[in-house]
Amino acid sequence: MAGLYLDTSALGRVLLGEPDAETIRDTLAGYDAWWSSALLAVELRRLARREGLEALADRLLANVRLTDVDRASLDRASRLDPVEVATLDAIHLDAAVEPAGRSAINAVLTYDRQLQTGCAHHGLVVEAPVAR
């Protein structure tokens, strides 16, 4: 099963109907399973509330397998390299690294440069498609 980890920088573009939203949807369609940290639900729903798009956010999130953010994951994220990765990005990175270690994901879909750097550091393939 081909799995994809996604963060808010990617799914938020779909939510907001950004120019690359269709390209992102095409990328998502190429994977059997979508993964993310439960942090995605908080970030996406906060964005959706500001934009009046709560129902769409819920539909998008219904297709994502969310991993829990617990004390153990926060502890791992606090110690994760590289140190330049910001706090919330480190939580996403930890959630991506953990399933990747179990071969659950094949790539990470993100437009966040710090998270991309962290993914490269851990040998994760990064997807960041641009609009055609």
Short mmCIF file of C-alpha atoms in Angstrom, two decimals:
data_model
loop_
_atom_site.label_atom_id
_atom_site.label_comp_id
_atom_site.label_asym_id
_atom_site.label_seq_id
_atom_site.Cartn_x
_atom_site.Cartn_y
_atom_site.Cartn_z
CA MET A 1 0.00 0.00 0.00
CA ALA A 2 1.42 3.36 -1.04
CA GLY A 3 0.97 5.90 1.75
CA LEU A 4 1.44 9.67 1.75
CA TYR A 5 2.00 11.92 4.76
CA LEU A 6 0.53 15.39 4.31
CA ASP A 7 0.71 18.57 6.30
CA THR A 8 -1.41 21.71 6.48
CA SER A 9 0.64 23.60 3.90
CA ALA A 10 -0.62 21.05 1.34
CA LEU A 11 -4.17 20.27 2.43
CA GLY A 12 -4.77 23.93 3.25
CA ARG A 13 -4.17 24.77 -0.42
CA VAL A 14 -6.89 22.31 -1.40
CA LEU A 15 -9.22 23.74 1.25
CA LEU A 16 -8.68 27.29 -0.02
CA GLY A 17 -8.89 26.37 -3.70
CA GLU A 18 -5.39 27.68 -4.42
CA PRO A 19 -4.15 27.51 -8.06
CA ASP A 20 -2.26 24.25 -7.36
CA ALA A 21 -5.22 22.56 -5.60
CA GLU A 22 -6.08 20.36 -8.60
CA THR A 23 -2.46 19.27 -8.98
CA ILE A 24 -2.39 18.39 -5.28
CA ARG A 25 -5.62 16.39 -5.67
CA ASP A 26 -4.00 14.49 -8.56
CA THR A 27 -1.02 13.70 -6.34
CA LEU A 28 -3.30 12.54 -3.52
CA ALA A 29 -5.13 10.25 -5.95
CA GLY A 30 -1.86 8.43 -6.62
CA TYR A 31 -1.71 7.07 -3.06
CA ASP A 32 -3.78 4.42 -1.31
CA ALA A 33 -3.60 5.98 2.15
CA TRP A 34 -3.11 9.49 3.50
CA TRP A 35 -1.49 9.99 6.88
CA SER A 36 -0.92 12.98 9.15
CA SER A 37 -0.57 14.04 12.75
CA ALA A 38 -3.74 14.97 14.63
CA LEU A 39 -2.16 18.42 14.56
CA LEU A 40 -3.38 18.65 10.94
CA ALA A 41 -7.00 18.52 12.12
CA VAL A 42 -6.45 21.44 14.49
CA GLU A 43 -4.55 23.53 11.96
CA LEU A 44 -6.93 22.84 9.07
CA ARG A 45 -10.09 23.40 11.10
CA ARG A 46 -8.72 26.70 12.49
CA LEU A 47 -8.05 27.83 8.92
CA ALA A 48 -11.48 26.60 7.82
CA ARG A 49 -13.24 28.51 10.61
CA ARG A 50 -11.58 31.76 9.53
CA GLU A 51 -12.67 31.17 5.93
CA GLY A 52 -16.13 29.68 6.61
CA LEU A 53 -15.13 26.31 5.13
CA GLU A 54 -15.69 23.96 8.08
CA ALA A 55 -17.77 21.41 6.14
CA LEU A 56 -15.12 21.11 3.43
CA ALA A 57 -12.38 20.72 6.03
CA ASP A 58 -14.30 17.89 7.66
CA ARG A 59 -14.73 16.15 4.28
CA LEU A 60 -11.01 16.46 3.54
CA LEU A 61 -10.03 15.21 7.00
CA ALA A 62 -12.36 12.21 6.74
CA ASN A 63 -9.90 10.65 4.29
CA VAL A 64 -6.79 11.14 6.44
CA ARG A 65 -5.48 8.62 8.98
CA LEU A 66 -4.52 10.82 11.91
CA THR A 67 -1.86 9.71 14.38
CA ASP A 68 -2.23 10.81 17.99
CA VAL A 69 -0.11 13.54 19.50
CA ASP A 70 0.82 12.18 22.91
CA ARG A 71 3.62 12.76 25.41
CA ALA A 72 5.86 10.24 23.69
CA SER A 73 5.45 11.87 20.27
CA LEU A 74 6.02 15.33 21.76
CA ASP A 75 9.17 14.07 23.48
CA ARG A 76 10.46 12.55 20.23
CA ALA A 77 9.64 15.76 18.33
CA SER A 78 11.52 17.85 20.89
CA ARG A 79 14.68 15.81 20.27
CA LEU A 80 14.36 15.40 16.51
CA ASP A 81 17.05 16.67 14.15
CA PRO A 82 17.66 18.97 12.42
CA VAL A 83 17.37 21.60 15.14
CA GLU A 84 16.31 24.27 12.62
CA VAL A 85 12.90 22.62 12.20
CA ALA A 86 10.28 24.70 14.03
CA THR A 87 8.15 23.26 16.83
CA LEU A 88 4.93 22.41 14.97
CA ASP A 89 6.92 21.20 11.98
CA ALA A 90 8.87 18.90 14.33
CA ILE A 91 5.58 17.35 15.47
CA HIS A 92 4.64 16.73 11.83
CA LEU A 93 8.12 15.40 11.10
CA ASP A 94 7.95 12.97 14.00
CA ALA A 95 4.56 11.73 12.80
CA ALA A 96 5.99 11.23 9.30
CA VAL A 97 9.16 9.51 10.51
CA GLU A 98 7.30 7.06 12.74
CA PRO A 99 5.01 5.57 10.03
CA ALA A 100 7.87 5.76 7.51
CA GLY A 101 9.90 3.53 9.79
CA ARG A 102 7.09 1.00 9.55
CA SER A 103 6.90 1.44 5.75
CA ALA A 104 3.42 2.98 6.03
CA ILE A 105 4.32 6.03 3.97
CA ASN A 106 6.30 6.47 0.79
CA ALA A 107 6.45 10.27 0.61
CA VAL A 108 5.58 13.53 2.40
CA LEU A 109 3.44 16.18 0.70
CA THR A 110 4.46 19.57 2.06
CA TYR A 111 5.26 23.07 0.86
CA ASP A 112 6.87 24.06 4.15
CA ARG A 113 10.61 24.53 3.56
CA GLN A 114 11.64 23.64 7.13
CA LEU A 115 9.61 20.45 7.02
CA GLN A 116 11.09 19.65 3.59
CA THR A 117 14.57 20.08 5.09
CA GLY A 118 13.67 17.79 7.99
CA CYS A 119 12.27 15.18 5.61
CA ALA A 120 15.44 15.23 3.52
CA HIS A 121 17.51 14.83 6.69
CA HIS A 122 15.55 11.66 7.52
CA GLY A 123 15.63 10.31 3.96
CA LEU A 124 11.94 10.89 3.25
CA VAL A 125 10.80 11.61 -0.31
CA VAL A 126 9.12 15.03 -0.58
CA GLU A 127 6.24 15.78 -2.95
CA ALA A 128 5.49 19.45 -3.65
CA PRO A 129 3.66 19.56 -6.99
CA VAL A 130 3.13 22.88 -8.75
CA ALA A 131 0.16 23.94 -10.84
CA ARG A 132 0.39 23.09 -14.50
#
